[in-house]
Amino acid sequence: AQSVTQLGSHVSVSEGALVLLRCNYSSSVPPYLFWYVQYPNQGLQLLLKYTSAATLVKGINGFEAEFKKSETSFHLTKPSAHMSDAAEYFCAVIRSNDYKLSFGAGTTVTVRA
Amino acid sequence: EAGVTQFPSHSVIEKGQTVTLRCDPISGHDNLYWYRRVMGKEIKFLLHFVKESKQDESGMPNNRFLAERTGGTYSTLKVQPAELEDSGVYFCASSHASGTQRTQYFGPGTRLLVL
């Protein structure tokens, strides 16, 4: 079964500091990979996706993620955190022969002034 | 273009009652999905419609849950009778039919509390 591991359920960063959220997946075949964000009291919003094109994917709000097949990772980064980045972030995968998303447990980001 | 909408946004019911959640997908999206996040747990897949047909309902917890998608448009998810463990956030998502277009767009969710 497809599984997704997000390392760290909570991450706290200072405003202006690097945001790094880790995601590893288990799959013998590279799946489709996604990062979603949930702001307080809102639904899930797509940040970015990897679909076997470029390994470095740029998303909205200055976020990007790099697909590394050798490490089965798809870590999310943002060079400089903003207060508005405080939210819960989810890594998710879809196997190439499937349609349903498998989600990681989520990482809550807090940004300190 | 309107996004995925869900109704109601919140629902508080007593154990044993019935609740019906509604999802309107993005226009033109043949694929519709239901997911659920129970407090403290991961977001879990419930089922997948392609147009009006149930493609995969492997995630449905038990027979108290019934999903329908009449005419391949909006979908409803009914819980009857509701139990305490059904509390959580129910998300709906939709996507295009094409196999390469796997991106699912989510609605705001329905927050269900069973007392």
XYZ file of N, CA and C in Angstrom:
684
model
N 0.829 -1.191 0.000
C 0.000 0.000 0.000
C 0.875 1.257 0.000
N 0.345 2.248 -0.682
C 1.064 3.520 -0.744
C 1.070 4.166 0.623
N 2.227 4.665 1.086
C 2.261 5.400 2.338
C 3.085 6.654 2.162
N 2.736 7.623 2.944
C 3.390 8.921 2.915
C 3.776 9.266 4.331
N 5.010 9.658 4.517
C 5.500 10.030 5.833
C 5.929 11.475 5.833
N 5.335 12.232 6.725
C 5.761 13.615 6.927
C 6.492 13.666 8.257
N 7.726 14.092 8.204
C 8.552 14.130 9.393
C 8.292 15.420 10.146
N 7.786 15.266 11.374
C 7.491 16.439 12.186
C 6.050 16.862 12.059
N 5.288 16.761 13.127
C 3.888 17.173 13.094
C 3.756 18.681 13.306
N 4.763 19.280 13.916
C 4.759 20.729 14.140
C 6.129 21.301 13.799
N 6.110 22.415 13.104
C 7.327 23.136 12.775
C 7.114 24.603 13.126
N 8.078 25.169 13.841
C 8.000 26.576 14.187
C 9.197 27.297 13.570
N 8.920 28.377 12.856
C 9.997 29.127 12.209
C 9.823 30.603 12.498
N 10.899 31.322 12.427
C 10.847 32.773 12.567
C 10.486 33.396 11.226
N 9.804 34.509 11.298
C 9.470 35.237 10.072
C 10.768 35.551 9.334
N 10.774 35.254 8.034
C 11.967 35.476 7.220
C 12.900 34.294 7.136
N 12.688 33.281 7.960
C 13.552 32.100 7.945
C 13.070 31.089 6.915
N 13.942 30.132 6.626
C 13.624 29.066 5.685
C 12.551 28.152 6.264
N 11.607 27.774 5.416
C 10.620 26.760 5.774
C 10.982 25.483 5.032
N 11.124 24.391 5.779
C 11.433 23.097 5.178
C 10.511 22.057 5.776
N 9.666 21.473 4.945
C 8.761 20.424 5.388
C 9.107 19.151 4.623
N 9.289 18.084 5.364
C 9.785 16.852 4.761
C 8.667 15.873 4.442
N 8.813 15.230 3.300
C 7.841 14.230 2.869
C 8.589 13.102 2.179
N 8.337 11.884 2.621
C 8.860 10.705 1.961
C 7.707 9.775 1.614
N 7.836 9.120 0.497
C 6.783 8.219 0.058
C 7.373 6.838 -0.163
N 6.528 5.852 -0.148
C 6.974 4.487 -0.417
C 6.299 4.015 -1.680
N 7.082 3.793 -2.687
C 6.536 3.313 -3.948
C 7.673 2.849 -4.834
N 7.466 1.754 -5.520
C 8.493 1.265 -6.440
C 8.453 2.028 -7.758
N 7.325 2.645 -8.006
C 7.150 3.443 -9.218
C 6.828 4.870 -8.790
N 7.540 5.855 -9.335
C 7.252 7.241 -8.926
C 5.784 7.569 -9.153
N 5.133 7.996 -8.101
C 3.719 8.345 -8.212
C 3.550 9.814 -8.586
N 2.311 10.253 -8.607
C 2.037 11.688 -8.685
C 2.106 12.225 -7.244
N 2.754 13.354 -7.083
C 2.989 13.890 -5.740
C 2.410 15.288 -5.618
N 1.863 15.585 -4.461
C 1.190 16.866 -4.251
C 1.513 17.400 -2.856
N 1.473 18.703 -2.763
C 1.423 19.371 -1.476
C 0.154 20.224 -1.439
N -0.600 20.051 -0.358
C -1.791 20.853 -0.108
C -1.588 21.641 1.178
N -2.270 22.769 1.273
C -2.220 23.577 2.480
C -3.640 23.847 2.966
N -3.794 23.827 4.283
C -5.087 24.160 4.877
C -4.886 25.313 5.846
N -5.380 26.476 5.467
C -5.338 27.622 6.359
C -6.453 27.482 7.385
N -6.332 28.146 8.518
C -7.346 28.006 9.568
C -8.760 28.239 9.047
N -9.630 27.295 9.371
C -11.055 27.382 9.027
C -11.314 27.411 7.521
N -10.387 26.861 6.759
C -10.589 26.791 5.313
C -10.389 25.355 4.829
N -10.635 25.136 3.548
C -10.453 23.814 2.962
C -9.028 23.589 2.514
N -8.817 22.499 1.797
C -7.487 22.164 1.283
C -7.242 22.897 -0.034
N -6.098 23.535 -0.107
C -5.728 24.274 -1.305
C -4.461 23.666 -1.893
N -4.455 23.455 -3.198
C -3.289 22.888 -3.849
C -2.154 23.899 -3.875
N -0.994 23.487 -3.357
C 0.214 24.328 -3.396
C 1.001 24.064 -4.665
N 1.254 22.781 -4.922
C 2.017 22.392 -6.100
C 1.872 20.894 -6.326
N 2.336 20.455 -7.526
C 2.236 19.039 -7.847
C 3.409 18.619 -8.718
N 3.792 17.346 -8.594
C 4.799 16.740 -9.445
C 4.130 15.644 -10.259
N 4.295 15.744 -11.582
C 3.676 14.730 -12.446
C 4.666 14.239 -13.488
N 5.897 13.980 -13.098
C 6.984 13.409 -13.899
C 7.557 14.353 -14.941
N 7.324 15.618 -14.804
C 7.975 16.607 -15.668
C 9.258 17.058 -14.935
N 9.454 18.329 -14.739
C 10.637 18.823 -14.051
C 10.654 18.345 -12.601
N 11.835 18.024 -12.087
C 11.922 17.525 -10.720
C 11.795 18.631 -9.689
N 12.085 19.860 -10.081
C 11.890 20.992 -9.188
C 10.591 21.672 -9.589
N 9.659 21.684 -8.671
C 8.328 22.190 -8.969
C 8.082 23.474 -8.184
N 7.635 24.473 -8.866
C 7.307 25.731 -8.205
C 5.801 25.832 -8.027
N 5.413 26.306 -6.842
C 3.995 26.424 -6.553
C 3.594 27.848 -6.234
N 2.453 27.956 -5.588
C 1.968 29.283 -5.245
C 2.622 29.788 -3.974
N 2.529 31.087 -3.756
C 3.004 31.730 -2.525
C 4.489 31.508 -2.243
N 5.280 31.316 -3.279
C 6.726 31.195 -3.110
C 7.235 29.830 -2.691
N 6.372 28.858 -2.627
C 6.783 27.508 -2.259
C 7.307 26.729 -3.463
N 8.209 25.811 -3.190
C 8.672 24.893 -4.210
C 9.015 23.562 -3.566
N 9.071 22.527 -4.389
C 9.393 21.196 -3.887
C 10.252 20.491 -4.919
N 11.141 19.642 -4.428
C 12.021 18.894 -5.316
C 11.776 17.404 -5.188
N 11.513 16.775 -6.309
C 11.335 15.331 -6.339
C 12.703 14.676 -6.464
N 13.025 13.781 -5.515
C 14.280 13.041 -5.558
C 13.946 11.563 -5.524
N 14.046 10.948 -6.685
C 13.683 9.536 -6.799
C 14.576 8.666 -5.932
N 15.872 8.960 -5.902
C 16.816 8.127 -5.147
C 16.524 8.152 -3.653
N 15.922 9.224 -3.196
C 15.603 9.354 -1.777
C 14.109 9.160 -1.517
N 13.343 8.907 -2.535
C 11.866 8.836 -2.459
C 11.326 9.975 -1.608
N 11.775 11.179 -1.943
C 11.371 12.339 -1.153
C 10.763 13.417 -2.038
N 10.003 14.263 -1.394
C 9.358 15.398 -2.093
C 9.202 16.510 -1.048
N 10.330 17.034 -0.609
C 10.328 18.030 0.458
C 9.872 19.398 -0.050
N 9.170 20.104 0.787
C 8.620 21.427 0.457
C 9.456 22.509 1.117
N 9.785 23.549 0.376
C 10.579 24.634 0.947
C 10.028 25.989 0.537
N 10.360 26.961 1.371
C 10.113 28.365 1.046
C 11.264 29.148 1.683
N 11.960 29.956 0.899
C 13.175 30.618 1.408
C 12.923 31.530 2.607
N 11.784 32.216 2.599
C 11.549 33.219 3.625
C 10.106 33.143 4.103
N 9.931 32.730 5.349
C 8.579 32.540 5.882
C 7.895 33.877 6.138
N 6.601 33.865 5.900
C 5.756 35.023 6.175
C 4.699 34.595 7.171
N 4.215 35.574 7.925
C 3.196 35.256 8.935
C 1.999 34.532 8.318
N 1.691 34.875 7.082
C 0.532 34.269 6.420
C 0.751 32.803 6.039
N 1.969 32.298 6.232
C 2.245 30.890 5.926
C 1.824 29.952 7.053
N 1.383 30.504 8.149
C 0.923 29.679 9.257
C -0.296 28.875 8.822
N -0.155 27.560 8.821
C -1.200 26.689 8.299
C -0.776 25.240 8.533
N -1.619 24.324 8.094
C -1.258 22.915 8.123
C -0.976 22.471 6.685
N 0.094 21.743 6.509
C 0.546 21.334 5.181
C 0.497 19.817 5.065
N -0.022 19.363 3.929
C -0.182 17.938 3.699
C 0.546 17.511 2.431
N 1.331 16.478 2.555
C 1.916 15.825 1.389
C 0.984 14.683 1.001
N 0.803 14.468 -0.290
C -0.107 13.414 -0.734
C 0.406 12.802 -2.030
N 0.057 11.541 -2.253
C 0.488 10.845 -3.467
C -0.684 10.115 -4.100
N -0.591 9.946 -5.395
C -1.492 9.068 -6.147
C -0.600 8.110 -6.921
N -0.871 6.815 -6.793
C -0.122 5.849 -7.584
C -0.467 6.027 -9.056
N 0.445 5.635 -9.911
C 0.249 5.856 -11.338
C -0.944 5.085 -11.885
N -1.353 4.002 -11.224
C -2.486 3.219 -11.718
C -3.724 3.415 -10.858
N -3.796 4.520 -10.166
C -4.882 4.744 -9.235
C -5.361 6.196 -9.313
N -6.403 6.489 -8.582
C -6.942 7.844 -8.564
C -7.016 8.440 -7.174
N -7.032 7.615 -6.140
C -7.248 8.174 -4.814
C -5.948 8.675 -4.205
N -6.088 9.767 -3.441
C -4.958 10.359 -2.753
C -4.689 9.642 -1.436
N -3.408 9.441 -1.160
C -2.986 8.984 0.160
C -2.243 10.143 0.803
N -2.685 10.544 1.976
C -2.148 11.725 2.627
C -1.170 11.367 3.740
N -0.213 12.272 3.948
C 0.587 12.218 5.145
C -0.226 12.764 6.305
N 0.359 12.685 7.482
C -0.368 13.077 8.695
C -0.513 14.583 8.836
N 0.246 15.334 8.054
C 0.149 16.783 8.112
C 1.213 17.386 9.023
N 1.662 18.576 8.660
C 2.608 19.328 9.470
C 2.050 20.729 9.690
N 1.921 21.093 10.955
C 1.417 22.423 11.289
C 2.598 23.382 11.401
N 2.517 24.459 10.674
C 3.582 25.464 10.679
C 3.122 26.685 11.455
N 3.918 27.089 12.406
C 3.681 28.362 13.092
C 4.844 29.283 12.757
N 4.543 30.559 12.606
C 5.560 31.548 12.242
C 5.668 32.567 13.364
N 6.839 32.688 13.892
C 7.105 33.618 15.003
C 7.546 34.972 14.448
N 7.015 36.016 15.040
C 7.385 37.370 14.610
C 8.815 37.706 15.030
N -14.303 30.595 -12.764
C -14.833 29.233 -12.604
C -15.052 28.942 -11.124
N -16.227 28.479 -10.775
C -16.526 28.186 -9.386
C -15.771 26.945 -8.962
N -15.366 26.930 -7.676
C -14.669 25.776 -7.142
C -15.642 24.755 -6.618
N -15.107 23.779 -5.918
C -15.931 22.755 -5.293
C -16.653 23.377 -4.093
N -17.930 23.151 -4.011
C -18.676 23.686 -2.878
C -19.274 22.550 -2.067
N -19.390 22.786 -0.785
C -19.947 21.775 0.113
C -20.949 22.435 1.056
N -21.978 21.654 1.377
C -23.017 22.156 2.265
C -23.488 21.033 3.173
N -23.701 21.276 4.473
C -23.431 22.534 5.168
C -21.948 22.670 5.500
N -21.568 23.804 6.022
C -20.182 23.963 6.439
C -19.953 23.305 7.800
N -20.982 23.319 8.621
C -20.931 22.710 9.945
C -22.261 21.996 10.205
N -22.177 20.915 10.959
C -23.379 20.216 11.365
C -23.144 19.586 12.728
N -24.063 19.844 13.636
C -24.005 19.244 14.970
C -25.273 18.437 15.150
N -25.129 17.149 15.362
C -26.289 16.276 15.510
C -26.080 15.359 16.699
N -27.145 14.716 17.102
C -27.051 13.750 18.195
C -26.865 12.345 17.641
N -26.238 11.553 18.433
C -26.049 10.142 18.076
C -27.397 9.526 17.712
N -27.397 8.796 16.607
C -28.613 8.148 16.164
C -29.377 8.921 15.105
N -29.056 10.197 14.963
C -29.729 10.986 13.943
C -29.087 10.752 12.578
N -29.717 11.327 11.581
C -29.246 11.213 10.204
C -28.736 12.559 9.726
N -27.656 12.523 8.964
C -27.128 13.751 8.384
C -26.792 13.493 6.921
N -27.058 14.476 6.098
C -26.748 14.373 4.669
C -25.858 15.535 4.273
N -24.721 15.204 3.728
C -23.762 16.188 3.265
C -23.853 16.275 1.745
N -23.652 17.498 1.240
C -23.756 17.672 -0.205
C -22.462 18.251 -0.751
N -22.131 17.826 -1.960
C -20.945 18.331 -2.646
C -21.296 18.659 -4.090
N -20.927 19.846 -4.513
C -21.057 20.234 -5.917
C -19.648 20.371 -6.506
N -19.296 19.528 -7.455
C -17.938 19.570 -8.006
C -17.766 20.733 -8.975
N -16.534 20.912 -9.416
C -16.263 21.895 -10.460
C -16.948 21.430 -11.738
N -17.569 22.341 -12.424
C -18.296 22.002 -13.640
C -17.380 21.319 -14.653
N -17.847 20.181 -15.169
C -17.068 19.457 -16.165
C -16.166 18.383 -15.594
N -16.046 18.320 -14.283
C -15.227 17.283 -13.649
C -16.053 16.016 -13.480
N -15.629 14.960 -14.163
C -16.346 13.699 -14.059
C -16.017 12.931 -12.781
N -14.826 13.172 -12.257
C -14.401 12.448 -11.066
C -14.752 13.234 -9.811
N -15.343 12.544 -8.865
C -15.715 13.159 -7.583
C -15.306 12.213 -6.477
N -14.716 12.772 -5.438
C -14.170 11.979 -4.336
C -14.697 12.510 -3.012
N -14.814 11.590 -2.062
C -15.088 11.960 -0.674
C -13.921 11.469 0.184
N -13.498 12.351 1.096
C -12.460 12.025 2.066
C -12.962 12.443 3.443
N -12.307 11.904 4.459
C -12.698 12.267 5.818
C -11.458 12.394 6.685
N -11.482 13.373 7.579
C -10.434 13.479 8.572
C -11.072 13.441 9.955
N -10.827 12.360 10.628
C -11.275 12.232 12.007
C -10.241 12.919 12.883
N -10.687 13.494 13.991
C -9.795 14.264 14.870
C -8.512 13.500 15.186
N -7.393 14.167 14.912
C -6.108 13.582 15.266
C -5.603 12.521 14.313
N -6.364 12.265 13.259
C -5.947 11.223 12.321
C -5.653 11.830 10.947
N -5.198 10.976 10.043
C -4.913 11.414 8.688
C -6.189 11.560 7.875
N -6.073 12.306 6.808
C -7.175 12.410 5.859
C -7.260 11.082 5.106
N -8.428 10.489 5.121
C -8.609 9.160 4.524
C -9.624 9.186 3.397
N -9.329 8.452 2.373
C -10.222 8.301 1.227
C -11.460 7.507 1.620
N -12.608 7.954 1.143
C -13.856 7.218 1.359
C -14.318 6.542 0.070
N -14.563 7.356 -0.966
C -14.989 6.754 -2.227
C -14.787 7.686 -3.400
N -14.942 7.111 -4.589
C -14.666 7.785 -5.848
C -15.785 7.494 -6.838
N -16.337 8.563 -7.385
C -17.326 8.449 -8.455
C -16.691 8.837 -9.778
N -17.056 8.126 -10.843
C -16.824 8.599 -12.188
C -18.208 8.817 -12.792
N -18.509 10.048 -13.032
C -19.884 10.442 -13.399
C -20.808 9.915 -12.310
N -21.806 9.124 -12.675
C -22.751 8.691 -11.641
C -22.405 7.335 -11.044
N -21.315 6.724 -11.517
C -20.963 5.374 -11.077
C -19.920 5.394 -9.962
N -20.120 4.527 -8.998
C -19.133 4.360 -7.942
C -17.972 3.540 -8.485
N -16.822 4.163 -8.569
C -15.638 3.490 -9.100
C -14.894 2.728 -8.022
N -14.890 3.287 -6.831
C -14.123 2.709 -5.732
C -14.741 3.199 -4.434
N -15.268 2.279 -3.654
C -15.827 2.674 -2.356
C -15.153 1.897 -1.239
N -13.903 1.576 -1.481
C -13.147 0.759 -0.533
C -12.914 1.449 0.804
N -13.031 2.755 0.846
C -12.772 3.479 2.083
C -13.998 3.739 2.941
N -15.151 3.350 2.461
C -16.364 3.598 3.253
C -16.303 2.760 4.525
N -16.512 3.389 5.682
C -16.296 2.687 6.958
C -17.258 1.523 7.206
N -18.521 1.707 6.860
C -19.525 0.671 7.124
C -20.814 1.024 6.384
N -21.823 0.216 6.556
C -23.046 0.422 5.779
C -23.939 1.524 6.335
N -23.463 2.256 7.323
C -24.225 3.425 7.765
C -23.969 4.614 6.840
N -23.001 4.485 5.987
C -22.635 5.549 5.050
C -23.146 5.183 3.662
N -23.856 6.152 3.058
C -24.380 5.935 1.713
C -24.094 7.164 0.861
N -23.409 6.959 -0.239
C -23.096 8.061 -1.144
C -23.826 7.869 -2.461
N -24.269 8.979 -3.002
C -24.950 8.954 -4.290
C -24.476 10.129 -5.130
N -24.618 9.946 -6.420
C -24.290 11.033 -7.343
C -25.271 10.949 -8.514
N -26.393 11.535 -8.293
C -27.474 11.477 -9.261
C -27.141 12.272 -10.511
N -27.226 11.630 -11.668
C -27.009 12.332 -12.924
C -25.586 12.772 -13.148
N -24.694 12.299 -12.328
C -23.294 12.644 -12.504
C -22.952 14.074 -12.180
N -23.813 14.747 -11.414
C -23.515 16.136 -11.046
C -23.113 16.199 -9.590
N -24.015 16.716 -8.745
C -23.651 16.822 -7.334
C -23.717 15.460 -6.661
N -23.124 15.383 -5.493
C -23.121 14.133 -4.732
C -23.605 14.392 -3.308
N -24.193 13.378 -2.734
C -24.570 13.434 -1.325
C -23.944 12.274 -0.578
N -23.645 12.511 0.664
C -23.121 11.482 1.555
C -24.003 11.488 2.795
N -24.701 10.393 2.988
C -25.629 10.302 4.099
C -25.074 9.364 5.154
N -25.189 9.785 6.391
C -24.776 8.958 7.516
C -26.026 8.674 8.345
N -26.364 7.368 8.443
C -27.596 6.987 9.112
C -27.475 5.603 9.729
N -27.592 5.468 11.036
C -27.611 6.513 12.040
C -26.193 6.953 12.387
N -26.039 8.204 12.749
C -24.711 8.707 13.082
C -24.246 8.190 14.441
N -22.955 7.926 14.537
C -22.317 7.510 15.766
C -21.263 8.535 16.159
N -20.832 8.465 17.412
C -19.865 9.452 17.905
C -18.585 9.476 17.067
N -18.157 8.288 16.633
C -16.881 8.194 15.908
C -16.964 8.739 14.486
N -18.154 9.145 14.075
C -18.298 9.724 12.745
C -17.915 11.200 12.724
N -17.699 11.767 13.875
C -17.308 13.180 13.948
C -15.998 13.400 13.217
N -15.938 14.513 12.509
C -14.723 14.830 11.768
C -15.038 15.822 10.674
N -14.075 16.015 9.808
C -14.266 16.900 8.661
C -14.370 16.049 7.405
N -15.417 16.266 6.660
C -15.657 15.526 5.423
C -15.348 16.444 4.246
N -14.391 16.010 3.462
C -13.977 16.784 2.298
C -14.480 16.119 1.023
N -14.819 16.969 0.083
C -15.153 16.516 -1.255
C -14.117 17.101 -2.204
N -13.787 16.373 -3.252
C -12.841 16.854 -4.251
C -13.318 16.416 -5.629
N -12.844 17.107 -6.657
C -13.180 16.698 -8.014
C -11.969 16.863 -8.920
N -11.983 16.127 -10.022
C -10.893 16.224 -10.989
C -11.418 15.899 -12.381
N -10.610 16.223 -13.387
C -10.948 15.893 -14.763
C -10.903 14.388 -14.977
N -11.443 13.959 -16.092
C -11.480 12.537 -16.410
C -10.148 12.022 -16.919
N -9.344 12.865 -17.535
C -8.114 12.410 -18.172
C -7.171 11.762 -17.186
N -6.546 10.681 -17.604
C -5.636 9.967 -16.720
C -4.429 10.772 -16.304
N -4.008 11.739 -17.121
C -2.839 12.527 -16.740
C -3.218 13.721 -15.873
N -4.476 13.997 -15.784
C -4.918 15.135 -14.985
C -5.410 14.625 -13.647
N -4.473 14.280 -12.774
C -4.862 13.678 -11.507
C -5.134 14.698 -10.428
N -4.923 15.955 -10.708
C -5.044 16.955 -9.659
C -6.464 17.025 -9.139
N -6.617 16.874 -7.863
C -7.925 16.959 -7.221
C -8.054 18.302 -6.520
N -9.189 18.936 -6.752
C -9.481 20.233 -6.148
C -10.520 20.031 -5.063
N -10.211 20.559 -3.902
C -11.020 20.269 -2.729
C -11.995 21.393 -2.401
N -13.080 20.990 -1.804
C -14.017 21.930 -1.235
C -13.586 22.320 0.168
N -14.346 23.201 0.801
C -13.976 23.689 2.130
C -14.229 22.694 3.249
N -14.959 21.629 2.957
C -15.220 20.627 3.979
C -16.498 20.897 4.767
N -17.033 19.823 5.315
C -18.154 19.909 6.256
C -17.658 19.370 7.588
N -17.784 20.199 8.608
C -17.346 19.791 9.937
C -18.540 19.184 10.667
N -18.467 17.888 10.906
C -19.564 17.150 11.531
C -19.200 16.820 12.967
N -20.105 17.156 13.863
C -19.931 16.810 15.277
C -21.138 16.013 15.719
N -20.882 14.803 16.176
C -21.948 13.930 16.661
C -21.843 13.873 18.177
N -22.908 14.286 18.844
C -22.907 14.338 20.319
C -23.640 13.156 20.940
